[in-house]
Structure formats: C-alpha cells, structure tokens
Amino acid sequence: MEELVIRDVDVVDGSGDPSYRADVVVDRGRIVSIVKEAADAGCQRPKARRELDAEGLVLSPGFIDMHAHSDLALLRDPDHSAKAAQGVTLEVLGQDGLSYAPVDDRTLKEVRRAIAGWNGHGDDIDFDWRTVGEYLDRLDRGIAVNAAYLIPQGTVRALVVGWEDREATPEELDRMRELVAEGMEQGAVGMSSGLTYTPGMYAEDAELTELCRVVARYGGYYCPHHRSYGAGALEAYAEMVALTREAGCSLHLAHATMNFGVNKGRAPELLALLDEALASGADITLDTYPYTPGSTTLAALLPSWASEGGPEEVLKRLADDDTAERIRHDLEVVGADGCHGVPVDWDTIEISGVTDPALTEYVGRRLDGWTTARHLLLADRLAPSILQHVGHEENVRQIMRHPVHTGGSDGILQGAKPHPRAYGTFPRYLGTYVRELGVLSLEECVAHLTSRPASRLRLPDRGLVKEGYRADLVLFDPRTVAPGSTFENPRQLPTGIPHVLIDGEFVIEEGERTEVLAGRAVRRSPMQRNARRF
C-alpha cells in the first residue's frame, strides 16, 4: 500500500492550465497516481497508509527560489523555516558572483569578509570544503530544502587574479576557464556574476564571454547581477543579452528590476528589449521579488576603485581622510558605479543589520550622510547590511507579468531587521498579487514559481504535479495565504501554508516545522558529450 493520499485537493499543477479536483497518491518520494474528480466519478478511490483531507486547499509543486543567499544559512540553521514555511523546496545558491566555492585558504578568508553582510562571518561554520563538488557533498549530509549552485565568477576571479582592477592574462583566463569547467562537471547548474561587486566587476566582456562559452558547453546558464540597475540600466541589460548570444549561452537575469528615479515607469522599455531578443531566438529568463526596496551591503555602494585590492585595502582607504573625501564626492556628486551610477540619496538607505552589538542602535535607521556611513563601515569592518528604498511598484507589476518571469527572493537572512522578502516572497505573490490585486491568475503565478524555474534549471522531474515526478509539494489555502513578514517585523512566518513536502516527506506539517532534513544538493545532469576540459 502506498504511503500517502492527498484527498479532494484542488490541483494547480504548475503548467498554467486550469486547476482540477483530484486525489493525489505519493509513495517513495514520487507522485505515483492522480485520480481526477475522484469523489464524483463513482470509481474506487485510492487508499494509502496515511490519508490527508485537503478539502479547500490547493496542491502545487514546491516553489523554486531562483535567487537565494542561503549558502551558509542552510548549514547553520537546520530549521530554515524562513524558506521552508513559504513552500520553497529548492533554492539556487552561489548568487551575485560571490560565494564559498571554489576557493583556497586565502580566497575563502577574503570572501568571508567581503560578504559577511549577506551570510555572516561564518565563525560558526566548519569550512571543510574548497571545491564546488565538496560544497555540494556537504549539502548532501542533509539540509532543510534542496539547493542548486551557481559558480560565482567573482570568487573565481579572486582565486586566480586577485582583487585588482586589471585584465586577466591569457594564462589566468585559461585557469578561470578550467575552474568553471570543473565546477560544472562537479554539479553546478551555471555561473553567476556580480558586476557591481568587486572583483567580478573588473572583468571585461571578452573575459565574461569566454567563461560563458564554457558554461554553455555543459548546458548551464549565466545569471548576472549586471552592471547597473539605475543610470544605464537598459544598456546593462542589453550588454548581457549581447554577451550571452555571442557565447551561445542561456541567460537568466538576476532580480530584474528598474530602480531609482531615472527608471520610474520604464519597465516597458526593458520588456521590449527582451521581447526583441526572444523573438530572434535568444534563450532568456529572469527573476524578481515582489517588493520595491532592494537590499545589499553598505560597502557595495562604494566606487569600484575604492574596493580594489580586497577588504583590508578598502578599510585603509576609508580610514584616510583625503581618500574618504574622494569616495564621498563620487558617491554624492558623481554617482559611483557601486551605486549604479546614481548619486546616493542617503535618506533611501536604511541600516538592516550590523555584526558589532555596540552598533545595534543604528539598525532600522535611515542614514543622515556620509559621516555616519563611513563610521559604520569602519566600526563594523564593512559588514553592515542595508535596505535601499529606490524601487517603483508599476515596474514591479509589469515585469512579473512577463512570460519568462520566475520568482526569486534575493533573501538575505542576516541582520536584526532583514528585508521581509527573505520570509515573505512566495506567499506575497500568492496573497497580494494574485488574490488581492489580480495581477496574475493563480494558475499563472504558480507556473512562474514552479515549472518555469524548473525548466531553466533543466530538471526533468520537478516543477509539475505529474505522475512520476518528485513529490516536492505545497498545500496552501488560497483564501488566507499571506506573508507574515513586514518591514517592521521581517522574521514573521507566513500564514495559509499548512503542509510542505520534499521527496514525499513533510518538512512543514499542520503549519509547524518538522525535524525532517529531506533537502539535498541538486546537481546538473551529467556532462554533455560536447563539453571538454581546458
């Protein structure tokens, strides 16, 4: 007898097709049968060792978070309800060009410092890996939700070239290509970049194109945080489209927003650019979160010249009064590349987290100018995280309607007051933008959050409620599903999501986190025949 039957549930299967009533049977981690309209058909209904009455609930595939910063959180926090309680069954890590594999001892130390605002310093983590494969093996010991990994191009550059703003030598480029090939062979699904973050931003297009050629040979995709989301945003999007087409590589645009005052109302221009490329054969997808503010580290706003050489060099420049004044001028007058070419408006910058307890009074406050920003950067050694209130609701709504759109939280779990998207992205899509605003139908929205990202990740048995597919499933109440997280209380869990299953095991049951650690590393399919080493 099978393990579980979910009775009388409204199935929204992830395809975008209309919902239907069914009994769904799960056994050994798979969906083994779907009996449509079982209660009305007069047929013998399926039985199982456990029966779950799901009257009034929707059953959908598990949600895929296409842009997550849980690289250490999944190791640090076995509970990980921030994502599990939202119905997330798979996260894509290694984002924005900076993560923890591949590394050597030097690079690991530098990266830990550089992205402490995203993931913490990591003093509580045993970094017993150095390669992509070893990191994925570490995840395989058991985590709250599944995880896929992107090779972080900035980390690769730091490992080979360092943190200097210069062109890679031919030998260095060859070594970077080898590292990307090795990472893809070991199971990465693609490569990410952070082209407003050092050292990844120091790479010219020719270098990025060569690395994307390697990714393409393995059937992976390129996921850039491109060079500007503010002044020059459209040009930055066009640059990524042209670069990946030259490389023959699939493109997935990270947190594809149009932010800052210069881009208010300009989402149609971005969508027209993408539509033109799609019509001519480009393979493009994108992700967004359903909020207007962004979130990053305070240090990320600095001009690239001030960040050259790595974290210790940045701190030396900040400590020097003359150099600090030059940084201020670039930020406030010129518009630093780290701040997307837009002169910073300090009133839009809210401190969301610090690592030094002596600085907690600043959390939740807007900055009053460069003097305070400089003090925090020095006192907390570049670690403060921020919210940046620069988005536009009309842009958010228009982009999420696009057919190649997927959901990504960009959730940063560090800090006393993180962005609520870390805990609320997926129920916000369902509650706010489906039920309340009608921006998307329920069937459309579920497809955006399930089958479309599964297709981008080339997962042959996830993203649909379909016989033979993995039982990564979410049961939610469409009448009540909503984020609990707010900007004032960002760590509140959602409502209306009573059950979440991964490989047929309940990770959320009756709204409570179980002790199950059913998540594992999701590796790309084996090396394609046309892939080769360098």
Short mmCIF file of C-alpha atoms in Angstrom, two decimals:
data_model
loop_
_atom_site.label_atom_id
_atom_site.label_comp_id
_atom_site.label_asym_id
_atom_site.label_seq_id
_atom_site.Cartn_x
_atom_site.Cartn_y
_atom_site.Cartn_z
CA MET A 1 0.00 0.00 0.00
CA GLU A 2 1.24 3.49 -0.88
CA GLU A 3 2.41 5.90 1.79
CA LEU A 4 0.11 8.92 1.34
CA VAL A 5 -3.03 10.01 -0.45
CA ILE A 6 -3.97 13.69 -0.52
CA ARG A 7 -7.77 13.71 -0.89
CA ASP A 8 -10.12 16.16 -2.57
CA VAL A 9 -7.47 18.74 -3.29
CA ASP A 10 -7.58 21.46 -5.93
CA VAL A 11 -4.53 20.77 -8.06
CA VAL A 12 -2.74 23.71 -9.66
CA ASP A 13 -0.18 21.61 -11.43
CA GLY A 14 2.39 24.25 -12.44
CA SER A 15 1.72 24.08 -16.17
CA GLY A 16 -0.51 27.16 -16.22
CA ASP A 17 -3.54 25.04 -17.14
CA PRO A 18 -6.81 25.37 -15.17
CA SER A 19 -6.98 23.70 -11.78
CA TYR A 20 -8.83 20.44 -11.18
CA ARG A 21 -10.04 18.39 -8.20
CA ALA A 22 -8.21 15.12 -7.53
CA ASP A 23 -6.83 12.56 -5.14
CA VAL A 24 -3.02 12.52 -5.39
CA VAL A 25 -1.07 9.48 -4.25
CA VAL A 26 2.57 9.72 -3.09
CA ASP A 27 4.93 6.83 -2.48
CA ARG A 28 8.71 6.56 -2.13
CA GLY A 29 9.20 10.24 -2.80
CA ARG A 30 7.25 10.29 -6.07
CA ILE A 31 3.76 11.13 -7.28
CA VAL A 32 2.52 7.67 -8.30
CA SER A 33 -1.07 8.43 -9.34
CA ILE A 34 -3.53 11.28 -9.80
CA VAL A 35 -7.23 10.40 -9.81
CA LYS A 36 -9.19 13.39 -11.11
CA GLU A 37 -12.62 14.19 -9.68
CA ALA A 38 -12.32 11.05 -7.59
CA ALA A 39 -15.17 11.96 -5.23
CA ASP A 40 -17.66 12.45 -8.09
CA ALA A 41 -16.57 9.76 -10.53
CA GLY A 42 -18.08 6.84 -8.67
CA CYS A 43 -14.81 4.92 -9.03
CA GLN A 44 -12.91 3.18 -6.30
CA ARG A 45 -10.83 5.80 -4.58
CA PRO A 46 -7.12 5.23 -3.96
CA LYS A 47 -6.05 4.21 -0.49
CA ALA A 48 -2.80 4.66 1.39
CA ARG A 49 -1.34 4.19 4.84
CA ARG A 50 -2.00 7.86 5.51
CA GLU A 51 -4.87 9.95 4.19
CA LEU A 52 -4.76 13.75 4.24
CA ASP A 53 -8.08 15.53 3.80
CA ALA A 54 -7.21 18.62 1.74
CA GLU A 55 -10.69 20.00 1.10
CA GLY A 56 -10.39 23.75 0.43
CA LEU A 57 -6.63 23.61 -0.14
CA VAL A 58 -4.57 23.97 -3.30
CA LEU A 59 -1.84 21.48 -4.13
CA SER A 60 1.02 22.83 -6.23
CA PRO A 61 4.61 21.87 -6.97
CA GLY A 62 7.16 23.14 -4.48
CA PHE A 63 8.30 26.69 -5.12
CA ILE A 64 11.78 27.26 -6.55
CA ASP A 65 13.66 30.29 -5.25
CA MET A 66 15.80 31.26 -8.22
CA HIS A 67 17.89 33.77 -6.27
CA ALA A 68 18.78 32.85 -2.69
CA HIS A 69 21.55 33.80 -0.28
CA SER A 70 21.27 30.75 2.00
CA ASP A 71 24.77 29.47 1.22
CA LEU A 72 25.68 29.28 4.92
CA ALA A 73 22.19 29.51 6.43
CA LEU A 74 21.34 26.01 5.21
CA LEU A 75 24.36 24.70 7.14
CA ARG A 76 23.91 26.92 10.16
CA ASP A 77 20.16 26.51 10.71
CA PRO A 78 18.66 23.04 10.20
CA ASP A 79 15.19 24.52 10.77
CA HIS A 80 15.41 27.12 7.97
CA SER A 81 11.72 27.96 8.31
CA ALA A 82 12.38 31.26 6.57
CA LYS A 83 12.17 29.33 3.30
CA ALA A 84 10.54 26.00 4.21
CA ALA A 85 7.46 27.70 5.66
CA GLN A 86 6.98 29.66 2.41
CA GLY A 87 6.68 26.43 0.42
CA VAL A 88 10.18 26.73 -1.02
CA THR A 89 11.53 23.26 -1.79
CA LEU A 90 14.60 24.32 -3.83
CA GLU A 91 16.93 27.31 -3.61
CA VAL A 92 19.58 28.40 -6.11
CA LEU A 93 22.75 29.50 -4.29
CA GLY A 94 26.09 30.99 -5.35
CA GLN A 95 24.49 34.23 -6.44
CA ASP A 96 25.87 37.63 -7.46
CA GLY A 97 29.32 36.29 -8.25
CA LEU A 98 30.43 35.74 -4.65
CA SER A 99 30.21 32.55 -2.62
CA TYR A 100 32.38 29.99 -0.90
CA ALA A 101 33.49 27.56 -3.65
CA PRO A 102 35.83 27.17 -5.44
CA VAL A 103 38.36 28.70 -3.02
CA ASP A 104 41.75 28.27 -1.46
CA ASP A 105 42.53 29.35 2.11
CA ARG A 106 43.37 32.93 1.10
CA THR A 107 40.32 33.44 -1.07
CA LEU A 108 37.99 31.89 1.49
CA LYS A 109 39.17 34.35 4.12
CA GLU A 110 38.68 37.28 1.73
CA VAL A 111 35.25 36.18 0.55
CA ARG A 112 34.06 35.58 4.09
CA ARG A 113 34.94 39.19 4.91
CA ALA A 114 33.51 40.60 1.69
CA ILE A 115 30.03 39.07 2.04
CA ALA A 116 29.67 38.94 5.82
CA GLY A 117 26.69 41.26 5.40
CA TRP A 118 24.96 38.60 3.30
CA ASN A 119 25.82 35.46 5.24
CA GLY A 120 27.56 36.41 8.48
CA HIS A 121 31.27 35.97 9.13
CA GLY A 122 30.90 32.20 9.23
CA ASP A 123 32.72 31.71 12.54
CA ASP A 124 30.09 29.07 13.37
CA ILE A 125 30.72 27.11 10.15
CA ASP A 126 33.28 24.35 9.57
CA PHE A 127 34.54 25.24 6.10
CA ASP A 128 35.63 21.69 5.34
CA TRP A 129 35.34 22.15 1.57
CA ARG A 130 37.24 24.02 -1.10
CA THR A 131 35.74 22.83 -4.40
CA VAL A 132 32.21 23.09 -5.77
CA GLY A 133 31.81 19.33 -5.55
CA GLU A 134 32.91 19.27 -1.91
CA TYR A 135 30.43 22.02 -1.04
CA LEU A 136 27.61 20.08 -2.73
CA ASP A 137 28.70 16.96 -0.84
CA ARG A 138 28.41 18.95 2.38
CA LEU A 139 24.83 19.88 1.48
CA ASP A 140 24.10 16.22 0.83
CA ARG A 141 24.54 15.45 4.52
CA GLY A 142 21.02 16.79 4.99
CA ILE A 143 19.51 20.28 4.78
CA ALA A 144 16.04 21.76 5.20
CA VAL A 145 15.32 22.29 1.48
CA ASN A 146 17.02 21.30 -1.76
CA ALA A 147 19.76 23.52 -3.19
CA ALA A 148 21.40 24.06 -6.57
CA TYR A 149 24.61 26.04 -7.04
CA LEU A 150 25.96 28.62 -9.46
CA ILE A 151 29.72 29.01 -9.87
CA PRO A 152 30.46 32.53 -8.58
CA GLN A 153 32.55 34.32 -11.21
CA GLY A 154 33.82 36.94 -8.76
CA THR A 155 35.13 34.25 -6.45
CA VAL A 156 36.81 32.51 -9.40
CA ARG A 157 38.46 35.79 -10.37
CA ALA A 158 39.57 36.42 -6.79
CA LEU A 159 41.11 32.95 -6.68
CA VAL A 160 43.05 33.36 -9.93
CA VAL A 161 43.61 37.10 -10.48
CA GLY A 162 43.01 38.57 -7.04
CA TRP A 163 41.07 41.72 -6.24
CA GLU A 164 42.95 44.03 -8.61
CA ASP A 165 41.28 46.05 -11.37
CA ARG A 166 43.18 44.71 -14.34
CA GLU A 167 42.79 42.46 -17.35
CA ALA A 168 43.45 38.77 -16.79
CA THR A 169 46.50 37.36 -18.52
CA PRO A 170 45.95 34.56 -21.08
CA GLU A 171 47.24 32.06 -18.53
CA GLU A 172 44.87 33.40 -15.86
CA LEU A 173 41.93 33.25 -18.25
CA ASP A 174 42.78 29.64 -19.04
CA ARG A 175 42.84 28.84 -15.33
CA MET A 176 39.47 30.51 -14.78
CA ARG A 177 38.02 28.53 -17.65
CA GLU A 178 39.36 25.34 -16.06
CA LEU A 179 37.76 26.22 -12.72
CA VAL A 180 34.40 26.90 -14.35
CA ALA A 181 34.61 23.61 -16.25
CA GLU A 182 35.49 21.75 -13.06
CA GLY A 183 32.60 23.35 -11.20
CA MET A 184 30.16 22.43 -13.95
CA GLU A 185 31.46 18.85 -14.02
CA GLN A 186 31.01 18.67 -10.25
CA GLY A 187 27.35 19.62 -10.47
CA ALA A 188 26.88 23.39 -10.72
CA VAL A 189 23.91 24.50 -12.84
CA GLY A 190 25.60 27.60 -14.25
CA MET A 191 27.61 30.69 -13.35
CA SER A 192 26.71 33.93 -11.63
CA SER A 193 28.30 37.38 -11.68
CA GLY A 194 28.03 40.46 -9.53
CA LEU A 195 29.03 43.21 -11.94
CA THR A 196 28.61 46.00 -9.41
CA TYR A 197 30.62 43.99 -6.84
CA THR A 198 34.38 43.56 -6.72
CA PRO A 199 36.28 41.73 -8.01
CA GLY A 200 33.78 40.39 -10.55
CA MET A 201 33.06 43.85 -11.91
CA TYR A 202 36.66 44.18 -13.06
CA ALA A 203 36.09 41.56 -15.78
CA GLU A 204 35.63 42.93 -19.28
CA ASP A 205 33.00 41.48 -21.60
CA ALA A 206 35.58 39.43 -23.52
CA GLU A 207 36.56 37.62 -20.32
CA LEU A 208 32.95 37.00 -19.33
CA THR A 209 32.16 35.74 -22.82
CA GLU A 210 34.92 33.16 -22.65
CA LEU A 211 33.67 31.87 -19.29
CA CYS A 212 30.10 31.77 -20.61
CA ARG A 213 31.28 29.63 -23.54
CA VAL A 214 32.40 27.04 -21.00
CA VAL A 215 29.07 27.19 -19.17
CA ALA A 216 27.21 26.77 -22.46
CA ARG A 217 29.13 23.63 -23.36
CA TYR A 218 27.75 22.00 -20.21
CA GLY A 219 24.17 23.12 -20.81
CA GLY A 220 24.26 25.63 -17.96
CA TYR A 221 23.11 29.24 -17.79
CA TYR A 222 24.63 32.60 -16.92
CA CYS A 223 23.00 34.58 -14.13
CA PRO A 224 24.43 38.11 -13.94
CA HIS A 225 23.72 40.85 -11.48
CA HIS A 226 24.55 43.22 -14.30
CA ARG A 227 26.46 46.49 -14.28
CA SER A 228 23.64 48.86 -13.42
CA TYR A 229 20.08 48.83 -12.15
CA GLY A 230 19.98 52.64 -12.15
CA ALA A 231 21.58 55.02 -14.65
CA GLY A 232 22.42 52.92 -17.67
CA ALA A 233 20.19 50.01 -16.65
CA LEU A 234 18.85 49.37 -20.16
CA GLU A 235 22.34 49.47 -21.61
CA ALA A 236 23.45 47.00 -18.93
CA TYR A 237 20.63 44.60 -19.79
CA ALA A 238 21.44 44.90 -23.49
CA GLU A 239 25.12 44.18 -22.73
CA MET A 240 24.21 40.89 -21.05
CA VAL A 241 21.89 39.86 -23.88
CA ALA A 242 24.59 40.55 -26.50
CA LEU A 243 27.34 38.88 -24.47
CA THR A 244 25.44 35.63 -23.92
CA ARG A 245 24.28 35.48 -27.53
CA GLU A 246 27.91 35.79 -28.62
CA ALA A 247 28.84 32.99 -26.22
CA GLY A 248 25.88 30.81 -27.17
CA CYS A 249 24.87 30.67 -23.51
CA SER A 250 21.44 30.76 -21.89
CA LEU A 251 20.78 33.92 -19.86
CA HIS A 252 18.88 34.34 -16.61
CA LEU A 253 18.69 37.96 -15.40
CA ALA A 254 19.01 38.24 -11.63
CA HIS A 255 16.46 40.36 -9.72
CA ALA A 256 15.48 42.07 -12.97
CA THR A 257 14.31 45.43 -11.69
CA MET A 258 14.32 49.00 -12.97
CA ASN A 259 15.20 51.07 -9.92
CA PHE A 260 15.98 54.66 -8.90
CA GLY A 261 14.20 57.79 -10.07
CA VAL A 262 15.77 57.65 -13.53
CA ASN A 263 13.85 54.44 -14.29
CA LYS A 264 10.38 55.21 -12.98
CA GLY A 265 7.85 53.88 -15.49
CA ARG A 266 10.49 52.37 -17.80
CA ALA A 267 9.71 48.67 -17.37
CA PRO A 268 8.07 48.54 -20.85
CA GLU A 269 11.40 49.52 -22.40
CA LEU A 270 13.14 46.61 -20.68
CA LEU A 271 10.41 44.17 -21.70
CA ALA A 272 10.55 45.38 -25.31
CA LEU A 273 14.31 44.79 -25.34
CA LEU A 274 13.81 41.26 -24.05
CA ASP A 275 10.92 40.53 -26.42
CA GLU A 276 13.03 41.53 -29.40
CA ALA A 277 15.85 39.22 -28.29
CA LEU A 278 13.45 36.35 -27.56
CA ALA A 279 11.80 36.74 -30.97
CA SER A 280 15.20 36.39 -32.63
CA GLY A 281 15.99 33.15 -30.80
CA ALA A 282 17.68 34.19 -27.54
CA ASP A 283 17.18 31.91 -24.52
CA ILE A 284 16.35 34.34 -21.70
CA THR A 285 14.59 34.12 -18.35
CA LEU A 286 14.56 36.44 -15.34
CA ASP A 287 13.57 36.52 -11.69
CA THR A 288 12.13 39.20 -9.42
CA TYR A 289 10.92 39.65 -5.86
CA PRO A 290 7.51 41.32 -5.25
CA TYR A 291 8.76 44.35 -3.29
CA THR A 292 10.11 47.78 -4.20
CA PRO A 293 13.15 48.22 -1.89
CA GLY A 294 16.40 46.44 -2.61
CA SER A 295 18.87 45.00 -0.13
CA THR A 296 22.64 44.63 -0.12
CA THR A 297 25.64 45.66 1.94
CA LEU A 298 26.60 49.25 2.67
CA ALA A 299 30.09 48.57 1.30
CA ALA A 300 28.59 47.56 -2.05
CA LEU A 301 27.74 51.22 -2.74
CA LEU A 302 31.39 52.28 -2.79
CA PRO A 303 33.07 53.13 -6.10
CA SER A 304 34.98 50.23 -7.60
CA TRP A 305 38.33 51.98 -7.36
CA ALA A 306 37.85 52.23 -3.60
CA SER A 307 37.24 48.47 -3.34
CA GLU A 308 40.25 47.35 -5.36
CA GLY A 309 42.63 45.03 -3.55
CA GLY A 310 40.11 43.44 -1.21
CA PRO A 311 38.51 44.24 2.16
CA GLU A 312 41.66 45.28 4.03
CA GLU A 313 42.57 47.80 1.35
CA VAL A 314 39.04 49.22 1.46
CA LEU A 315 39.32 49.77 5.20
CA LYS A 316 42.66 51.57 4.76
CA ARG A 317 41.12 53.93 2.22
CA LEU A 318 38.13 54.63 4.46
CA ALA A 319 40.46 55.43 7.35
CA ASP A 320 42.38 58.02 5.29
CA ASP A 321 40.60 61.38 5.40
CA ASP A 322 41.65 62.55 1.94
CA THR A 323 40.69 59.28 0.27
CA ALA A 324 37.43 59.15 2.21
CA GLU A 325 36.58 62.61 0.90
CA ARG A 326 37.19 61.41 -2.65
CA ILE A 327 34.85 58.47 -2.00
CA ARG A 328 32.20 60.83 -0.66
CA HIS A 329 32.43 63.01 -3.75
CA ASP A 330 32.00 60.03 -6.05
CA LEU A 331 29.00 58.81 -4.04
CA GLU A 332 27.18 62.09 -3.56
CA VAL A 333 28.13 64.10 -6.65
CA VAL A 334 29.30 61.84 -9.46
CA GLY A 335 27.27 58.69 -8.87
CA ALA A 336 29.50 55.71 -8.04
CA ASP A 337 29.39 52.55 -10.14
CA GLY A 338 28.71 50.63 -6.92
CA CYS A 339 25.55 52.71 -6.54
CA HIS A 340 24.51 52.07 -10.16
CA GLY A 341 25.74 55.42 -11.45
CA VAL A 342 23.20 57.40 -9.43
CA PRO A 343 24.27 59.97 -6.79
CA VAL A 344 23.35 58.44 -3.47
CA ASP A 345 20.30 59.73 -1.60
CA TRP A 346 21.20 58.87 1.98
CA ASP A 347 17.58 59.07 3.08
CA THR A 348 16.80 55.99 0.96
CA ILE A 349 19.43 53.93 2.83
CA GLU A 350 18.18 52.06 5.90
CA ILE A 351 20.54 50.00 8.06
CA SER A 352 19.14 46.49 8.33
CA GLY A 353 21.93 44.72 10.20
CA VAL A 354 25.32 45.00 11.87
CA THR A 355 27.64 42.41 13.37
CA ASP A 356 29.02 44.54 16.23
CA PRO A 357 26.46 44.64 19.09
CA ALA A 358 27.70 48.11 20.02
CA LEU A 359 26.20 49.42 16.76
CA THR A 360 22.68 47.98 17.09
CA GLU A 361 21.20 51.43 17.73
CA TYR A 362 21.67 52.15 14.02
CA VAL A 363 19.51 49.22 12.85
CA GLY A 364 16.23 50.44 11.39
CA ARG A 365 17.51 53.99 10.95
CA ARG A 366 17.94 55.89 7.69
CA LEU A 367 21.42 57.29 7.15
CA ASP A 368 21.90 61.01 7.63
CA GLY A 369 25.00 61.30 5.48
CA TRP A 370 28.48 60.13 4.60
CA THR A 371 29.93 60.72 8.06
CA THR A 372 27.63 58.13 9.60
CA ALA A 373 28.07 55.73 6.69
CA ARG A 374 31.86 55.94 6.95
CA HIS A 375 31.74 55.41 10.71
CA LEU A 376 29.63 52.27 10.33
CA LEU A 377 31.81 50.83 7.58
CA LEU A 378 34.93 51.26 9.69
CA ALA A 379 33.44 50.25 13.03
CA ASP A 380 31.72 47.13 11.66
CA ARG A 381 34.53 46.33 9.20
CA LEU A 382 32.38 46.57 6.05
CA ALA A 383 29.68 44.23 7.43
CA PRO A 384 26.56 46.48 7.72
CA SER A 385 23.65 45.41 5.53
CA ILE A 386 21.10 47.85 4.16
CA LEU A 387 17.70 48.27 2.60
CA GLN A 388 17.67 50.69 -0.33
CA HIS A 389 14.25 52.26 -0.92
CA VAL A 390 14.58 53.02 -4.65
CA GLY A 391 12.04 50.82 -6.47
CA HIS A 392 8.76 51.51 -8.31
CA GLU A 393 5.58 49.47 -7.92
CA GLU A 394 4.43 49.87 -11.50
CA ASN A 395 7.74 48.45 -12.73
CA VAL A 396 7.46 45.51 -10.33
CA ARG A 397 3.96 44.61 -11.56
CA GLN A 398 4.74 44.87 -15.24
CA ILE A 399 7.88 42.75 -15.07
CA MET A 400 6.21 39.97 -13.06
CA ARG A 401 3.62 39.51 -15.80
CA HIS A 402 6.19 38.65 -18.46
CA PRO A 403 6.08 35.05 -19.74
CA VAL A 404 9.75 34.34 -18.92
CA HIS A 405 9.48 35.65 -15.36
CA THR A 406 10.26 33.46 -12.34
CA GLY A 407 10.30 34.14 -8.61
CA GLY A 408 13.44 34.82 -6.62
CA SER A 409 13.57 36.18 -3.09
CA ASP A 410 17.13 37.54 -3.09
CA GLY A 411 16.61 36.87 0.60
CA ILE A 412 19.41 37.96 2.94
CA LEU A 413 18.84 36.28 6.30
CA GLN A 414 21.46 38.23 8.27
CA GLY A 415 20.86 41.27 10.43
CA ALA A 416 18.37 42.27 13.08
CA LYS A 417 15.99 43.74 10.52
CA PRO A 418 16.43 41.96 7.18
CA HIS A 419 14.32 42.64 4.10
CA PRO A 420 10.92 40.91 4.55
CA ARG A 421 11.35 39.27 1.14
CA ALA A 422 13.55 36.65 2.84
CA TYR A 423 10.50 35.33 4.72
CA GLY A 424 7.62 36.53 2.55
CA THR A 425 8.31 36.48 -1.19
CA PHE A 426 6.26 33.45 -2.23
CA PRO A 427 3.15 33.98 -0.06
CA ARG A 428 3.23 37.64 -1.10
CA TYR A 429 2.99 36.62 -4.75
CA LEU A 430 0.00 34.38 -3.94
CA GLY A 431 -1.75 36.59 -1.41
CA THR A 432 -1.08 40.14 -2.61
CA TYR A 433 -0.54 39.87 -6.36
CA VAL A 434 -2.99 37.01 -7.06
CA ARG A 435 -5.83 37.23 -4.53
CA GLU A 436 -5.83 40.92 -3.65
CA LEU A 437 -4.61 42.70 -6.78
CA GLY A 438 -5.31 40.18 -9.54
CA VAL A 439 -2.05 40.99 -11.31
CA LEU A 440 -1.66 37.27 -12.06
CA SER A 441 -4.14 34.41 -12.02
CA LEU A 442 -3.42 31.65 -9.54
CA GLU A 443 -2.50 29.22 -12.31
CA GLU A 444 -0.18 31.75 -13.97
CA CYS A 445 1.52 32.62 -10.70
CA VAL A 446 2.16 29.01 -9.72
CA ALA A 447 3.70 28.36 -13.15
CA HIS A 448 6.04 31.34 -12.60
CA LEU A 449 7.17 29.85 -9.28
CA THR A 450 7.48 26.17 -10.28
CA SER A 451 7.63 24.80 -13.82
CA ARG A 452 9.36 27.82 -15.37
CA PRO A 453 12.30 27.81 -12.98
CA ALA A 454 12.46 24.00 -13.18
CA SER A 455 12.73 24.33 -16.96
CA ARG A 456 15.55 26.88 -16.65
CA LEU A 457 17.37 24.50 -14.30
CA ARG A 458 16.75 21.62 -16.74
CA LEU A 459 15.16 19.48 -14.04
CA PRO A 460 13.36 16.60 -15.71
CA ASP A 461 11.18 15.56 -12.75
CA ARG A 462 10.38 18.69 -10.77
CA GLY A 463 8.14 21.70 -11.24
CA LEU A 464 4.86 19.90 -12.04
CA VAL A 465 2.25 17.88 -10.19
CA LYS A 466 2.54 14.93 -12.54
CA GLU A 467 2.75 11.18 -12.21
CA GLY A 468 6.36 10.05 -11.90
CA TYR A 469 7.58 13.45 -10.71
CA ARG A 470 9.24 14.03 -7.36
CA ALA A 471 6.82 14.75 -4.53
CA ASP A 472 8.13 18.24 -3.78
CA LEU A 473 4.72 19.71 -2.99
CA VAL A 474 2.99 22.62 -1.27
CA LEU A 475 -0.54 22.69 0.16
CA PHE A 476 -1.87 26.20 0.74
CA ASP A 477 -5.18 27.93 1.36
CA PRO A 478 -5.75 30.43 -1.48
CA ARG A 479 -8.18 32.39 0.72
CA THR A 480 -5.71 33.06 3.53
CA VAL A 481 -2.16 32.60 2.23
CA ALA A 482 -0.17 35.73 3.06
CA PRO A 483 3.26 36.79 4.25
CA GLY A 484 3.61 37.37 7.96
CA SER A 485 6.81 39.35 7.45
CA THR A 486 6.69 43.12 7.30
CA PHE A 487 9.36 45.81 7.21
CA GLU A 488 8.71 46.38 10.91
CA ASN A 489 8.71 42.65 11.83
CA PRO A 490 10.54 40.89 9.00
CA ARG A 491 11.05 37.48 10.61
CA GLN A 492 7.37 36.53 10.94
CA LEU A 493 6.38 33.31 9.17
CA PRO A 494 3.57 33.22 6.58
CA THR A 495 0.02 32.08 7.09
CA GLY A 496 -2.10 29.76 4.97
CA ILE A 497 0.60 27.18 4.11
CA PRO A 498 -0.14 24.17 6.34
CA HIS A 499 1.90 21.49 4.53
CA VAL A 500 5.16 21.31 2.56
CA LEU A 501 6.69 18.06 1.35
CA ILE A 502 10.15 17.32 -0.07
CA ASP A 503 10.62 13.90 -1.66
CA GLY A 504 7.30 12.92 -0.09
CA GLU A 505 8.37 13.80 3.46
CA PHE A 506 6.63 16.51 5.47
CA VAL A 507 9.01 19.35 6.27
CA ILE A 508 6.04 21.55 7.26
CA GLU A 509 3.07 19.74 8.80
CA GLU A 510 -0.03 21.48 10.15
CA GLY A 511 1.88 24.72 9.86
CA GLU A 512 4.80 23.55 12.01
CA ARG A 513 8.37 22.72 11.04
CA THR A 514 9.18 19.04 11.47
CA GLU A 515 12.65 17.66 12.20
CA VAL A 516 12.96 16.20 8.69
CA LEU A 517 16.05 17.19 6.69
CA ALA A 518 14.95 15.98 3.26
CA GLY A 519 16.90 18.55 1.24
CA ARG A 520 19.95 17.63 -0.80
CA ALA A 521 22.18 19.17 -3.46
CA VAL A 522 20.52 19.23 -6.87
CA ARG A 523 23.25 18.75 -9.43
CA ARG A 524 23.07 19.42 -13.14
CA SER A 525 22.72 16.39 -15.38
CA PRO A 526 25.93 14.56 -16.40
CA MET A 527 28.46 16.29 -18.66
CA GLN A 528 27.24 16.75 -22.20
CA ARG A 529 29.15 15.00 -24.96
CA ASN A 530 30.32 18.28 -26.47
CA ALA A 531 31.79 19.50 -23.17
CA ARG A 532 35.55 19.46 -22.83
CA ARG A 533 38.24 20.45 -20.39
CA PHE A 534 40.69 23.28 -20.96
#
